[in-house]
Structure formats: C-alpha cells, structure tokens
XYZ file of C-alpha atoms in Angstrom:
179
model
C -0.039 -0.090 0.011
C 2.845 2.321 0.812
C 4.177 2.216 -2.764
C 0.895 3.265 -4.216
C 0.701 6.176 -1.836
C 4.158 7.319 -2.985
C 3.225 6.874 -6.512
C 0.011 8.737 -6.083
C 1.846 11.746 -4.194
C 4.446 11.850 -7.064
C 1.570 12.023 -9.581
C -0.019 14.896 -7.645
C 3.366 16.746 -7.410
C 3.728 16.273 -11.120
C 0.324 17.454 -11.944
C 0.603 20.618 -9.739
C 4.031 21.642 -11.049
C 4.261 24.908 -12.889
C 7.551 24.084 -14.796
C 6.919 24.124 -18.667
C 3.494 25.923 -18.420
C 4.804 28.725 -20.676
C 5.675 26.009 -23.124
C 2.177 24.810 -23.522
C 1.017 28.468 -24.349
C 3.791 28.772 -26.752
C 2.846 25.553 -28.483
C -0.645 26.661 -28.651
C -0.100 30.182 -29.918
C 3.087 29.793 -32.084
C 1.449 27.995 -35.030
C -1.414 30.698 -35.157
C 1.110 33.726 -35.331
C 3.369 31.934 -37.919
C 0.365 31.110 -40.028
C -0.837 34.714 -40.118
C 2.649 35.797 -40.741
C 3.400 33.515 -43.545
C -0.125 34.038 -45.136
C 0.462 37.950 -45.148
C 3.685 37.381 -46.830
C 2.336 35.087 -49.429
C -0.645 37.520 -49.958
C 1.695 40.494 -50.330
C 3.651 38.551 -53.009
C 0.573 37.439 -54.696
C -0.527 40.977 -54.901
C 2.754 42.119 -56.281
C 2.612 39.456 -58.959
C -0.926 40.480 -59.682
C 0.237 44.136 -60.149
C 3.145 43.334 -62.299
C 1.038 41.047 -64.516
C -1.616 44.138 -65.002
C 1.200 46.503 -65.694
C 2.872 44.307 -68.182
C -0.535 43.879 -69.911
C -1.089 47.707 -69.852
C 2.288 48.386 -71.525
C 1.624 45.773 -74.126
C -1.995 47.051 -74.804
C -0.727 50.647 -75.404
C 1.367 49.166 -78.354
C -1.358 47.254 -79.874
C -3.882 50.219 -79.457
C -1.716 52.773 -81.203
C -0.597 50.106 -83.661
C 3.348 50.491 -83.230
C 5.328 47.415 -82.339
C 2.171 45.088 -82.976
C 3.222 41.567 -82.427
C 2.269 39.211 -85.324
C 2.038 36.007 -83.365
C 0.685 34.823 -79.998
C 4.009 33.700 -78.875
C 5.600 36.954 -79.608
C 2.851 38.727 -77.786
C 3.288 36.338 -74.806
C 6.834 37.027 -74.997
C 6.257 40.800 -74.806
C 4.195 40.351 -71.640
C 6.637 38.079 -69.907
C 9.647 40.437 -70.744
C 7.801 43.233 -68.816
C 7.054 41.139 -65.686
C 9.622 41.019 -62.894
C 8.405 38.309 -60.584
C 7.516 35.357 -62.886
C 10.152 32.769 -63.708
C 9.177 30.352 -66.372
C 6.654 32.554 -67.660
C 6.354 31.546 -71.283
C 5.321 27.959 -70.104
C 2.670 29.176 -67.610
C 1.074 32.257 -69.318
C -2.161 31.961 -71.342
C -3.332 34.820 -73.541
C -6.828 35.174 -75.127
C -7.083 38.203 -77.455
C -10.299 38.400 -79.381
C -12.381 40.861 -81.404
C -15.815 41.783 -79.555
C -18.723 42.238 -81.940
C -20.106 45.540 -81.342
C -23.386 44.739 -82.923
C -24.528 42.037 -80.436
C -21.865 42.862 -77.774
C -21.302 39.118 -76.974
C -18.554 38.689 -74.561
C -16.764 35.271 -73.845
C -18.278 33.333 -70.943
C -16.810 31.017 -68.505
C -13.309 31.393 -66.620
C -10.250 32.796 -68.294
C -8.279 29.944 -69.928
C -5.358 29.195 -68.079
C -2.620 26.656 -68.593
C -3.024 23.245 -67.032
C 0.346 22.196 -65.955
C -0.834 18.661 -65.223
C -1.565 18.172 -68.908
C 0.523 18.613 -72.093
C -2.415 20.157 -73.766
C -2.539 24.054 -73.939
C -6.052 25.724 -73.696
C -7.692 27.008 -76.907
C -7.234 30.814 -76.928
C -7.831 33.384 -79.822
C -5.309 35.830 -81.138
C -6.802 38.388 -83.534
C -5.340 41.898 -83.470
C -8.343 43.174 -85.318
C -8.609 46.124 -87.598
C -9.062 49.908 -87.222
C -12.105 50.847 -84.862
C -12.529 47.171 -83.452
C -13.098 46.622 -79.741
C -10.800 44.092 -78.551
C -10.713 41.925 -75.309
C -7.573 40.675 -73.916
C -7.420 37.981 -70.978
C -4.216 36.930 -69.586
C -3.726 33.924 -67.054
C -0.562 32.880 -65.498
C -0.470 29.771 -63.045
C 2.292 30.071 -60.279
C 2.861 27.797 -57.170
C 2.374 29.326 -53.784
C 5.566 29.734 -51.371
C 3.612 27.594 -48.861
C 1.218 24.939 -49.596
C -1.291 26.013 -46.834
C -1.761 29.598 -48.234
C -4.377 28.828 -50.889
C -6.501 27.169 -48.201
C -6.166 29.968 -45.664
C -6.855 32.679 -48.249
C -9.413 30.669 -50.182
C -7.816 30.744 -53.563
C -8.828 28.057 -56.119
C -6.066 25.698 -57.052
C -5.505 23.742 -60.047
C -4.783 19.990 -60.113
C -1.112 20.622 -60.142
C -1.372 22.871 -57.072
C -0.773 26.210 -58.745
C -2.783 29.381 -58.259
C -4.171 31.388 -61.156
C -3.349 35.135 -61.475
C -5.372 36.797 -64.113
C -5.718 40.234 -65.727
C -8.150 41.457 -68.253
C -8.148 44.597 -70.410
C -9.853 46.137 -73.434
C -9.028 48.555 -76.082
C -10.182 50.085 -79.303
C -7.780 49.946 -82.230
C -6.962 53.300 -83.730
C -8.211 53.723 -87.350
C-alpha cells in the first residue's frame, strides 16, 4: 500500500508543477502567429505578382492600341508580356493569352473562366489571337499559373487551386484599335 501512496503523491506533485507552463502557451499560440505571418507574406507577394501582370498587360496594350510594335504571333505577344514582368520565372510555359475581337453589334463577350494553362496536362488551352482592324473593340485576357510559396496559403486565403497545385493570377483589359 505504501508504494501506491508514494506513486499517487508523485503524480499529484507532477500535476501541480508549474515548470513548462509557458511552453504549453507557446505550443498553442506559435502556429497561429506563424500562419498569420506567412499568409501575409504570401498575400503581399501574390498582390505584387498581380500588379506586375496588370502593368505588363497595360504596357503591351498601349502598343497594340496605337499600332506601333504590334506583335504578329501569339508567342511574340506572350514574350512581350513576360519581358515586362519581374516576378515571374518560367513565364512562357505558364502564361495563357486570349486576344479577341468583340462584335459591337451584339456585344457578345466570352463566357466562362479565363483559360489558364493546365500544368498537369500537355495540352494547352484553346485561345484566340486576332489583333483586329481599325475601330475594332478588342478584349485581352491573360492568365498565369504560379505555385504558392507555402502549400497551406491557398486554403487560408480561399484561393482556387488547379490539379498541379498552382494558383491562377489573371488580368483583363480591353481597347479600341486606332483607325
């Protein structure tokens, strides 16, 4: 009976001990603060990438609208956009550009999501490339798929992910060709 009492007293002392109590608080709060910190870093980088894509698209749209330096092929237009972005590595493989004329009689705009590259498949999305003529209303949709730095960020931010784990960054613009 005496060994049982001694074991019980040791258990009581161990349960009442206050050593390591700050460790428990650290273990509970540290993951929350790190998640907030890393998510804010990822969100700011995602925002910078989005702004860079919008800027690159605007610079290239200006050339298309005025007619000077108009690219003749889709690949050349993609390369021009990729050259203007700073935070995109491997841009040519992950960018999708849809440039099409909008019929001003019926005002029919494309429906559905912006076509993005599916990195899990070898097939590229069907896009249209038509620089149009004088006075035509043109719609440009650009999508780049990039991997997030931290795999949990899209879940925290509520971003849709593609099958390869990438997050789409899109930019849309329109312009009227000068006659």
